[in-house]
Coordinates of N, CA and C and ligand atoms in Angstrom, one line a residue:
X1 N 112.7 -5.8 54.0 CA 111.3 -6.1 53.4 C 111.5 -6.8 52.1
X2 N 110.7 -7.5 51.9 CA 110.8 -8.6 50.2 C 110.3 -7.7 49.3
X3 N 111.0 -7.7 48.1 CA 110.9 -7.1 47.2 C 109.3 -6.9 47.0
X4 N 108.6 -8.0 47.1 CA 106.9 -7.7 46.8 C 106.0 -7.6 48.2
X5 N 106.9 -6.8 48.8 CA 106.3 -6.3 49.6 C 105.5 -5.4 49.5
X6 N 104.5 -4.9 50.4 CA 103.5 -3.7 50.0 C 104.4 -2.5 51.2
X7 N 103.9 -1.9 51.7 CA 104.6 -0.7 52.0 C 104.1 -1.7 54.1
X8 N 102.7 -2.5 54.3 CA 102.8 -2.8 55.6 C 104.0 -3.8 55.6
X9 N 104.4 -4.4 54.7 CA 105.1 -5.1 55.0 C 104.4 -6.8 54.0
X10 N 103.1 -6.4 54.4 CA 102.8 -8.0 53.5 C 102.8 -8.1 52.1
X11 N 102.9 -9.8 51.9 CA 103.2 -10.1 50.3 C 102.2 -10.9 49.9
X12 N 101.6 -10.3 48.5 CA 100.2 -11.0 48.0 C 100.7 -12.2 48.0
X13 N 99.3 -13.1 47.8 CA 99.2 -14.4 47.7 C 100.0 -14.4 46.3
X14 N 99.2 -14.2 45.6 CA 99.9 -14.1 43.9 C 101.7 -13.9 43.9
X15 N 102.0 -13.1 44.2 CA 103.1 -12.9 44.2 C 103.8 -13.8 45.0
X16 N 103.5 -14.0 45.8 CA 104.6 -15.1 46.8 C 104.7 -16.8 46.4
X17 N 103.4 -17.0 45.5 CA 103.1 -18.2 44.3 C 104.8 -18.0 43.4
X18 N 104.5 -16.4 42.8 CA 105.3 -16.4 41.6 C 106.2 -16.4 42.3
X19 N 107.3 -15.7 43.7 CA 108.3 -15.7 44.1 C 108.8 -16.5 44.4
X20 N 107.9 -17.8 44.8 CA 108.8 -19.2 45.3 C 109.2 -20.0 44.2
X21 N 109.4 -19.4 42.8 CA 109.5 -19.5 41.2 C 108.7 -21.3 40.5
X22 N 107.4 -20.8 41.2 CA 106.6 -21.8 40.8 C 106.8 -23.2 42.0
X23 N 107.0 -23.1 42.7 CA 107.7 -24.5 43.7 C 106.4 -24.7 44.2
X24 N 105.9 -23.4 45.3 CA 104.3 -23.9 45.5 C 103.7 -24.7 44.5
X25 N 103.4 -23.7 43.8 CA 102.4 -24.2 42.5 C 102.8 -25.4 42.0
X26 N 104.0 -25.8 41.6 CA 104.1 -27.2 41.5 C 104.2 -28.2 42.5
X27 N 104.3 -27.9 43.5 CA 103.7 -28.5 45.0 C 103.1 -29.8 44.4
X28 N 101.8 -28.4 44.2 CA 100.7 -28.6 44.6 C 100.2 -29.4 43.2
X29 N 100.7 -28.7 42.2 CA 100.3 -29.4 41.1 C 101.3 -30.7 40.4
X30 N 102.7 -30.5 40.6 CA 103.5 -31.8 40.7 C 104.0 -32.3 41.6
X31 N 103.3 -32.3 42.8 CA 103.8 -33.0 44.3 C 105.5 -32.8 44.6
X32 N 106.1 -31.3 44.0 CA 107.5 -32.0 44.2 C 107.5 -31.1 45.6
X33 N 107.0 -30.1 45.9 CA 107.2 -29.4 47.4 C 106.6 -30.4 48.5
X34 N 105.3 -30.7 48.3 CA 104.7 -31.5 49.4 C 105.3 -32.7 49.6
X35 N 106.9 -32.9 49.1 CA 107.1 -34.3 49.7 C 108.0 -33.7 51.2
X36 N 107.9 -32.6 50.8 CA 108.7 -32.0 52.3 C 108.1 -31.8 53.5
X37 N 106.5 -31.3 53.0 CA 105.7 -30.7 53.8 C 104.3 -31.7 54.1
X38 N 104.4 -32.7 53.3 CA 103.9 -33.4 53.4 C 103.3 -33.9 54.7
X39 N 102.6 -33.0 55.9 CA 102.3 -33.3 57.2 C 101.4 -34.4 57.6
X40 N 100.2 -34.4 56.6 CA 98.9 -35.6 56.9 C 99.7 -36.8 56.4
X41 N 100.3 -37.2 55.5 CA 100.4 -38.5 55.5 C 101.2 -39.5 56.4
X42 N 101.6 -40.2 56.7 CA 101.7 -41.1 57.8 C 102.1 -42.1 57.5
X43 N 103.7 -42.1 57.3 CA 104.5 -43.0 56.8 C 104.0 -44.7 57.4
X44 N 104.2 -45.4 56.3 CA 104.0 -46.9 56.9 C 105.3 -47.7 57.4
X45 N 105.2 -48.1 58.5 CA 106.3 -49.2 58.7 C 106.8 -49.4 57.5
X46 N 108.7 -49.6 57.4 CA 109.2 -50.4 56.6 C 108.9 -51.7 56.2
X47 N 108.7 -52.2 57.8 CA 108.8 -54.1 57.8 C 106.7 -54.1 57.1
X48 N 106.2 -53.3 57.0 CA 104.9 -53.6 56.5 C 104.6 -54.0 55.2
X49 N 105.4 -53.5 54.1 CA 105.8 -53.2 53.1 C 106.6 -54.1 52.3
X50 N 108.1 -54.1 52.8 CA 109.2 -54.2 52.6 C 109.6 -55.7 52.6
X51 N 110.6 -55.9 52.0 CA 111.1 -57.4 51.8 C 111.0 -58.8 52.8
X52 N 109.3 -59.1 53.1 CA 109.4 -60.0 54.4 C 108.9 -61.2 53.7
X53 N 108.7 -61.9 54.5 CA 108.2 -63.6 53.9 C 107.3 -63.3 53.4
X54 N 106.8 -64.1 51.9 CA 105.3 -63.3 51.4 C 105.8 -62.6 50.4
X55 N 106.7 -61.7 50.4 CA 107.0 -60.3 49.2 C 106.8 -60.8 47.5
X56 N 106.3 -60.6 46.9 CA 106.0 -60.9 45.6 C 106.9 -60.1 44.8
X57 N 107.7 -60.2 43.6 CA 108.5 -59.6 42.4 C 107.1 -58.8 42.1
X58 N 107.2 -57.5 42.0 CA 106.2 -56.5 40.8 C 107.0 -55.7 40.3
X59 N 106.3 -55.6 39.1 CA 107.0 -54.3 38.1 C 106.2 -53.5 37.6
X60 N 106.2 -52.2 37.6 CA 105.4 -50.7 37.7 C 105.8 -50.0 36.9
X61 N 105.4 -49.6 36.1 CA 106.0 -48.6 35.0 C 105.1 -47.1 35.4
X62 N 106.1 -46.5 36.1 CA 105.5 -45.3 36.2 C 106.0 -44.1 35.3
X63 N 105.3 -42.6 34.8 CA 105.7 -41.8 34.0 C 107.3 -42.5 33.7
X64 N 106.9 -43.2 32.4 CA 107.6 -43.9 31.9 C 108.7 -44.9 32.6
X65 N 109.1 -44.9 33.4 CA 110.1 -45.6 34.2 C 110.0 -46.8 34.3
X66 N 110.6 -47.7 34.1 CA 110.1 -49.5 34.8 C 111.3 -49.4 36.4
X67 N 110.0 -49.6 37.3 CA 110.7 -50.1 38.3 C 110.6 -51.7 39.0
X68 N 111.4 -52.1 39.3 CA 110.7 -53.3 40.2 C 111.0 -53.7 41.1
X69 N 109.9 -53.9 42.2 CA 109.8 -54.4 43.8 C 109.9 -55.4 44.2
X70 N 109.9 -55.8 45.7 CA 109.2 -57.1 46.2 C 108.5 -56.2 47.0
X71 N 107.5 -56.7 47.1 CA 106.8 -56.6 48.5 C 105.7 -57.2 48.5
X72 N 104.7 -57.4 49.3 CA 103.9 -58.1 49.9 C 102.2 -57.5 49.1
X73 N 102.1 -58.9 49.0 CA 100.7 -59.0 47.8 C 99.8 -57.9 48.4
X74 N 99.5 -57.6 49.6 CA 98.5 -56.5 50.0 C 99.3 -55.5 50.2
X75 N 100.5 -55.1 49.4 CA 100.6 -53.4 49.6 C 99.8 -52.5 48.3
X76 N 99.5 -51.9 48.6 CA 98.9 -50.7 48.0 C 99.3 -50.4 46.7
X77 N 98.8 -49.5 45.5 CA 99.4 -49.2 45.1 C 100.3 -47.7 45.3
X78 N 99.1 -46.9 46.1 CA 99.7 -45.8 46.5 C 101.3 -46.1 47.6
X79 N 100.7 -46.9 48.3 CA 102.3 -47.7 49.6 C 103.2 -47.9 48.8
X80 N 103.2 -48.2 47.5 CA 104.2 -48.6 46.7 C 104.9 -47.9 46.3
X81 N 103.9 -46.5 45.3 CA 104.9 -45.6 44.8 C 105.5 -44.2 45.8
X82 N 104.3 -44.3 46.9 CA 105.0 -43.5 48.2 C 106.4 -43.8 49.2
X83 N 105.8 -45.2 49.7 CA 107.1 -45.7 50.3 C 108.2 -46.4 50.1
X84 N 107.7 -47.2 49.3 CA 108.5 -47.6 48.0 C 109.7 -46.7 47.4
X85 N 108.7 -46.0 45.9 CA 109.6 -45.3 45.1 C 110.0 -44.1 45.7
X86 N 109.3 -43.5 46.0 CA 109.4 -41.9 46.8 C 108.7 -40.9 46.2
X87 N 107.7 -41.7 45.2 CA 106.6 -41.0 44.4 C 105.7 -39.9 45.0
X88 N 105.7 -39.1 45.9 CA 105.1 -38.8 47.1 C 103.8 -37.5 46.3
X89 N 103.5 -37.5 44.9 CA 102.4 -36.4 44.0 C 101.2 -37.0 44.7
X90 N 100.8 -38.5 44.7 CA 99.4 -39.0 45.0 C 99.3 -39.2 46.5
X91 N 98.5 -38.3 47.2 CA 98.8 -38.5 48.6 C 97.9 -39.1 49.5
X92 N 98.3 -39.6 50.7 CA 97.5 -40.7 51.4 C 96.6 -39.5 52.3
X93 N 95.2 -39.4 52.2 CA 94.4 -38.9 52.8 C 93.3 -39.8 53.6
X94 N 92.6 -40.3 53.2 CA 91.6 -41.2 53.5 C 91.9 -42.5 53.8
X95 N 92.7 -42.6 52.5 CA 93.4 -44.3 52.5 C 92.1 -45.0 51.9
X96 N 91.2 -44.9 51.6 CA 90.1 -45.6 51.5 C 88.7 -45.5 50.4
X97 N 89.8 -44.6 49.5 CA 88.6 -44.5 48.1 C 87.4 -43.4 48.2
X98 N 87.7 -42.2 49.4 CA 86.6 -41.4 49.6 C 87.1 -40.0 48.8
X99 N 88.4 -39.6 49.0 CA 88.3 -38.2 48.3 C 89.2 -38.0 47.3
X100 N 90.1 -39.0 46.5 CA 90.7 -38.8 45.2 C 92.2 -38.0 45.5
X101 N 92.4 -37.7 46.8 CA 93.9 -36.8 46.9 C 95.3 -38.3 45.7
X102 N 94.7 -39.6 45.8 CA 96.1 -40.3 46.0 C 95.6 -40.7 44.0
X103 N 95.2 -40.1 43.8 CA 93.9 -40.0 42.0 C 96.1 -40.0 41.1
X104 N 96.1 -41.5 40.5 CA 96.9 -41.3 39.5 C 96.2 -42.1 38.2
X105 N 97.0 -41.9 37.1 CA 96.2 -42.6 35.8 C 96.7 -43.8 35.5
X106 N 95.8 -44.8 35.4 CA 96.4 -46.2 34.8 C 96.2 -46.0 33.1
X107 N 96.8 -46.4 32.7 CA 96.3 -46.7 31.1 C 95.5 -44.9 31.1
X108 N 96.0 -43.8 31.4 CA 95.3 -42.8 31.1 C 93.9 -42.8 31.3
X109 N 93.2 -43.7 32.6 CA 92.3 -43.5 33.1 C 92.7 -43.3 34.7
X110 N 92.0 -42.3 35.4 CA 92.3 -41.9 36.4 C 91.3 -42.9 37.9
X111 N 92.5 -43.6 38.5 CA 91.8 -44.5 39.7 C 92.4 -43.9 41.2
X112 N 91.9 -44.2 41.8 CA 92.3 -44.3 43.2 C 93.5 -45.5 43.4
X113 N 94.5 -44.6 44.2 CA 95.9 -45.6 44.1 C 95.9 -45.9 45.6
X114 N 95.1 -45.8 46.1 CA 94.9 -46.2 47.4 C 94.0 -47.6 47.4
X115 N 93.3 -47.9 46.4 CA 91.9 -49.1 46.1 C 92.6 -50.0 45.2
X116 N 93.6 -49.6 45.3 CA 94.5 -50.7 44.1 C 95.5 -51.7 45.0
X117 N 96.1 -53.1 44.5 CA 96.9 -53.1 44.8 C 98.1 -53.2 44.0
X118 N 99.2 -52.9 44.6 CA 100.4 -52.4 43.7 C 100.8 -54.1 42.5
X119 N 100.3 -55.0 42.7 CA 100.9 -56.7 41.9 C 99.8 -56.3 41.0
X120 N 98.5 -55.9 41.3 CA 97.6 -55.6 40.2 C 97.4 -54.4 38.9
X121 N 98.5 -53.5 39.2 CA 98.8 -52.2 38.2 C 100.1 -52.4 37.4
X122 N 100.4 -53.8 37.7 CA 101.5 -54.6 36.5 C 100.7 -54.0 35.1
X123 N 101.9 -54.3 34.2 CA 101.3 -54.2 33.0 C 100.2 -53.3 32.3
X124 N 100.8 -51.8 33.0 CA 99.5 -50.6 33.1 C 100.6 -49.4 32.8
X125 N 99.9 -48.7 31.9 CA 101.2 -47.2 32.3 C 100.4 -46.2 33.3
X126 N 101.4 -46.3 34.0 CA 100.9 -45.7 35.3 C 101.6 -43.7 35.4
X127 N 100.7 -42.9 35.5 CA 101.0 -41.5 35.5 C 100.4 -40.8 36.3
X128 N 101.9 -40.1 37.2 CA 101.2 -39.7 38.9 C 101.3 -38.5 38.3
X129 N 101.0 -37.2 39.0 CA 100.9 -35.5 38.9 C 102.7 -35.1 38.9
X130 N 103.8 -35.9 39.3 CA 104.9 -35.7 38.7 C 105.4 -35.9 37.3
X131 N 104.8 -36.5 36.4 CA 104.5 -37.6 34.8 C 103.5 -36.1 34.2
X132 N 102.9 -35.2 34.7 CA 102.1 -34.4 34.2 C 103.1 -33.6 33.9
X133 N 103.8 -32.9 34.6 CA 104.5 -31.7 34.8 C 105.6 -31.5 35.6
X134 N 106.9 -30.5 36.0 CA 107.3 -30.7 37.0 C 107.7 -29.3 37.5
X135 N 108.1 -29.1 38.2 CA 108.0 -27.3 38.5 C 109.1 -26.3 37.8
X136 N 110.1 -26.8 37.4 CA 110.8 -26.7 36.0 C 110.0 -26.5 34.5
X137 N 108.9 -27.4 34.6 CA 108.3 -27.8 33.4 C 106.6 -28.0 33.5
X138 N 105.9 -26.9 34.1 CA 104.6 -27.0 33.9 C 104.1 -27.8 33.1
X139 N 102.8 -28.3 33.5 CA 101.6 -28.4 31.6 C 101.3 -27.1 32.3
X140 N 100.3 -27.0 30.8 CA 99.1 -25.7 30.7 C 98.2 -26.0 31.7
X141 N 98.0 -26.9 32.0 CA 96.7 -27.4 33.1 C 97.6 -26.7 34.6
X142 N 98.3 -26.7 34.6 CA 99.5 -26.7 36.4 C 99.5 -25.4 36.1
X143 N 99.7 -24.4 34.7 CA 100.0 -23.2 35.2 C 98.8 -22.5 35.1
X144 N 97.5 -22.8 34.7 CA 96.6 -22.4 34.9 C 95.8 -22.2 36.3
X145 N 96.2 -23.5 37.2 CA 95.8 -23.5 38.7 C 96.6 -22.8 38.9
X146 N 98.1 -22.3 39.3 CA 98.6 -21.1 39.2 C 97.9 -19.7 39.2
X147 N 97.5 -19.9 37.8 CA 97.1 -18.7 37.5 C 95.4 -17.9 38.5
X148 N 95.4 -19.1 38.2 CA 93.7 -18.8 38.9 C 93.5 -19.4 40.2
X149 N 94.9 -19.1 40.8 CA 95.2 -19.7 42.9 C 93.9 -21.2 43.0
X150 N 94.3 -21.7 42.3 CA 93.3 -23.3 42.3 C 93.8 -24.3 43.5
X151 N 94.6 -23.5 44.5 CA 94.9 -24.7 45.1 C 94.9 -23.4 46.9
X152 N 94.7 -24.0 48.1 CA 95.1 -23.4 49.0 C 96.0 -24.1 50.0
X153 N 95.8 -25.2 50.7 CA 96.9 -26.0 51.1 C 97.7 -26.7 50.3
X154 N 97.1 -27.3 49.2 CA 97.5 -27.7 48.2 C 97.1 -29.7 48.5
X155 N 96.7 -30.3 49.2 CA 97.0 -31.2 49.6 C 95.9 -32.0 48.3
X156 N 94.8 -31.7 47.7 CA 94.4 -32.4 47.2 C 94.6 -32.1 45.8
X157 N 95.5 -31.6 45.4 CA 95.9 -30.4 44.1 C 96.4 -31.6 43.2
X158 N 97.1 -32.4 44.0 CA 97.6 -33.5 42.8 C 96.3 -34.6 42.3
X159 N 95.8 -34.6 43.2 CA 94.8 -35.2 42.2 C 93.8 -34.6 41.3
X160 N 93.3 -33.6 41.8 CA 92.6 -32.6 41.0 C 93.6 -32.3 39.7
X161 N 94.5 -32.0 40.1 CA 95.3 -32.0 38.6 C 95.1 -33.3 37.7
X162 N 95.2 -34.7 38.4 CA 95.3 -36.0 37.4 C 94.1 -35.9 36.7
X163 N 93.3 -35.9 37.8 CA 92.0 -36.0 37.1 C 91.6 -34.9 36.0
X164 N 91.9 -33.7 36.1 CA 91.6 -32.9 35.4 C 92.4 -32.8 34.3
X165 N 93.0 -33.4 34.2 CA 94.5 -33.8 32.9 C 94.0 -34.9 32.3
X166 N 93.4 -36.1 32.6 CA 93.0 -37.4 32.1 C 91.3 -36.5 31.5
X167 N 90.7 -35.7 32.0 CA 89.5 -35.3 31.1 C 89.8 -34.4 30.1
X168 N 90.5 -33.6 30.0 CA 91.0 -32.3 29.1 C 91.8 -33.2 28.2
X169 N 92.5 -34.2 28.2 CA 92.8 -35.3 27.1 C 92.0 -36.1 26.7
X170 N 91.0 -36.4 27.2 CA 89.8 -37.5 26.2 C 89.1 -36.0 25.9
X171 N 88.8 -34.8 26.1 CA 87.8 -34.2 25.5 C 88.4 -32.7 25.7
X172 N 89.5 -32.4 24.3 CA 89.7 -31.0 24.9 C 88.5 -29.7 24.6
X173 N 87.4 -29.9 24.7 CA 86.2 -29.4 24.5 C 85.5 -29.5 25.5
X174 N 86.3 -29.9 27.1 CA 85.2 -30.1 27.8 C 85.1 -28.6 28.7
X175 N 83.6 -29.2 28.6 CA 82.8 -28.0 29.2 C 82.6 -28.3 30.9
X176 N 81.9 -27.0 31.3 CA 82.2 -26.8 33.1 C 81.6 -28.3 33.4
X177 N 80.1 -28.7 32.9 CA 79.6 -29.8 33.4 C 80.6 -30.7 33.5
X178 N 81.4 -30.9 31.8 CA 82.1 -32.1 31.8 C 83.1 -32.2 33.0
X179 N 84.2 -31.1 33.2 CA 85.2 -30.9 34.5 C 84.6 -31.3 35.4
X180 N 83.7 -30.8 35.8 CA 83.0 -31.7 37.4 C 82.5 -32.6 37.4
X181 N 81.9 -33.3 36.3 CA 81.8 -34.7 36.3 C 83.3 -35.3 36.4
X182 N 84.5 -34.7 35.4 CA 85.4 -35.3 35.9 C 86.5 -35.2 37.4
X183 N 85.7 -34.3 38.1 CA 86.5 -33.9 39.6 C 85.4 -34.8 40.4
X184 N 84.5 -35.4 40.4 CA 83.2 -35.6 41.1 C 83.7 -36.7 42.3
X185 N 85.1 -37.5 41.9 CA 85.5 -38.0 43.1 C 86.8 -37.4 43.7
X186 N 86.6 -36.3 43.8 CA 87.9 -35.5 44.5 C 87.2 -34.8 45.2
X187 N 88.0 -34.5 46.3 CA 87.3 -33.9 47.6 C 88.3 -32.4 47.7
X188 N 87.8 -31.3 48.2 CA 88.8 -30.2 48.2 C 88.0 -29.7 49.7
X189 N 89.0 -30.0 50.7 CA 88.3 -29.4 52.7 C 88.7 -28.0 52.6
X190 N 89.9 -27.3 51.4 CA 89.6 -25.5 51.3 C 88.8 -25.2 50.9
X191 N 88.3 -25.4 49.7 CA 87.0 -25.1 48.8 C 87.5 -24.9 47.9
X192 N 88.3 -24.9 47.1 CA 88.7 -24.4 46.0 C 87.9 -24.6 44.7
X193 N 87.0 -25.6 45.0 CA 86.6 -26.2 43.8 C 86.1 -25.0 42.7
X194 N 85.6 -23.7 42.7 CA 85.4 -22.7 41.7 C 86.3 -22.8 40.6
X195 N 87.6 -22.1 42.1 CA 88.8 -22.2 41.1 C 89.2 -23.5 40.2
X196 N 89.4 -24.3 41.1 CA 90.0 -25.3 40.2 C 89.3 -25.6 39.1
X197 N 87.8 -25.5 38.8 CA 87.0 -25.8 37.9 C 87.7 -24.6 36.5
X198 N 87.7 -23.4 37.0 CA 87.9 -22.2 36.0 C 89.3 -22.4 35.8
X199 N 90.3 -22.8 36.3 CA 91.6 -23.3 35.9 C 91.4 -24.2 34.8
X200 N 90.7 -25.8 34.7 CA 90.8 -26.4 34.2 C 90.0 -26.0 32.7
X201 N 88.5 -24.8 32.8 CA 88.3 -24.3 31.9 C 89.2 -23.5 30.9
X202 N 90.5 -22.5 31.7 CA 91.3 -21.3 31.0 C 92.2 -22.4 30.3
X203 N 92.8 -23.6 31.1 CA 93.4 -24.9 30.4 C 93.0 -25.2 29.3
X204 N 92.0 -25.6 29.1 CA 91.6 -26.3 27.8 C 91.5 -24.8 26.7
X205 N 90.9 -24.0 27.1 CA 91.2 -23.3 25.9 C 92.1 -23.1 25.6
X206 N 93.3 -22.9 26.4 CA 94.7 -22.1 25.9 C 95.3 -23.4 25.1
X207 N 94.5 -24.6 25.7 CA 95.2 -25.9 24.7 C 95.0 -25.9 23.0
X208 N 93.3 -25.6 23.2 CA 92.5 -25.4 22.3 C 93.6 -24.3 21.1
X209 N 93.7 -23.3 21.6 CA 94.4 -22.2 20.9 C 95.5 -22.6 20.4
X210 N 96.4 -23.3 21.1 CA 97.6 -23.7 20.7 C 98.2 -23.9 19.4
Ligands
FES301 S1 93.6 -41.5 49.8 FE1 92.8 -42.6 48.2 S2 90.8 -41.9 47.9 FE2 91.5 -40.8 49.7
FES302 S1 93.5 -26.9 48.7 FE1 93.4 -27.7 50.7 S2 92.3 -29.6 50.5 FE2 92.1 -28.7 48.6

């Protein structure tokens, strides 16, 4: 039986968070688990992408890094840092600008990396939900969805984190209205949204206190 086991045998939600020594939680809040588990998204062809007639030189500076590609003037930006780099925090859900899962920050504003294309996020500092945190190295924002189970599959957790990281930095005073104005294009199909709201509120104060 696992040490946080109860006497039937099962292990709280809470506990099995803390026992996987944060790996969920940063999953979910630095995409580094879901590149394993990663089930919805839906690799793209190589040859779609990848070095064919057409491929253009880009260069992407992500959580700090300069990388640079070729590929083909309509890949994505999300195709880029997914299939591409192996950036796999912003995830492909919709593909289409409807629910914020693939939400990274340009210039520390938070866009859809799916509505972008990757030749046009040149010359932008680009920061995905691994650039926030990493499961070694929380922010306060990642261990507060922790704290307050803000995530249940976890699949839209990385953008709810960007987003909620790009508003708690222009305004660490923001209040519940402000957070959901800044979640208002993320979509959560668990429901989490309470939580994640009251995460991003325990966040900002404990920033606040700091
Ligand atoms: S995958 Fe980009 S908004 Fe849904
Ligand atoms: S936690 Fe499952 S979609 Fe949000």
């Amino acid at each position: 039986m696992p040490e946080d086991a109860d006497k039937s045998g099962s292990v709280s939600r809470r506990k099995f968070l803390a026992s996987a020594g944060g790996a969920i939680a940063a999953a979910g809040v630095a995409g580094g688990l879901l590149t394993k588990t990663d089930g919805a998204a839906v690799p793209k062809p190589v040859d779609e992408i990848d070095d064919v007639e057409g491929a253009v030189d880009v260069k992407l500076r992500v959580n700090g890094k300069i990388y640079n590609l070729k590929v083909q003037p309509r890949v994505t930006l999300l195709d880029a840092l997914r299939e591409r780099l192996q950036i796999t925090g912003p995830k492909r859900v919709c593909d289409r600008g409807n629910c914020g899962g693939c939400t990274v920050l340009k210039d520390g504003k938070p866009i859809y990396a799916c509505m972008m294309l990757a030749v046009d996020a040149q010359n932008s500092a680009l920061t995905t939900v691994e650039g926030i945190g990493t499961p070694d190295n929380l922010s306060e924002l990642q261990k507060q969805f922790v704290e307050h189970d803000g995530l249940m599959c976890g699949f839209c957790t990385p953008g709810f984190v960007t987003s909620c990281h790009a508003a708690l930095k222009a305004n660490p005073k923001a209040t519940l209205e402000d957070i959901k104005r800044a979640c208002a294009g993320n979509i959560c199909r668990c429901g989490t949204f309470n939580r994640v709201f009251e995460a991003a509120l325990a966040a900002a104060k404990k920033m606040r206190s700091a």
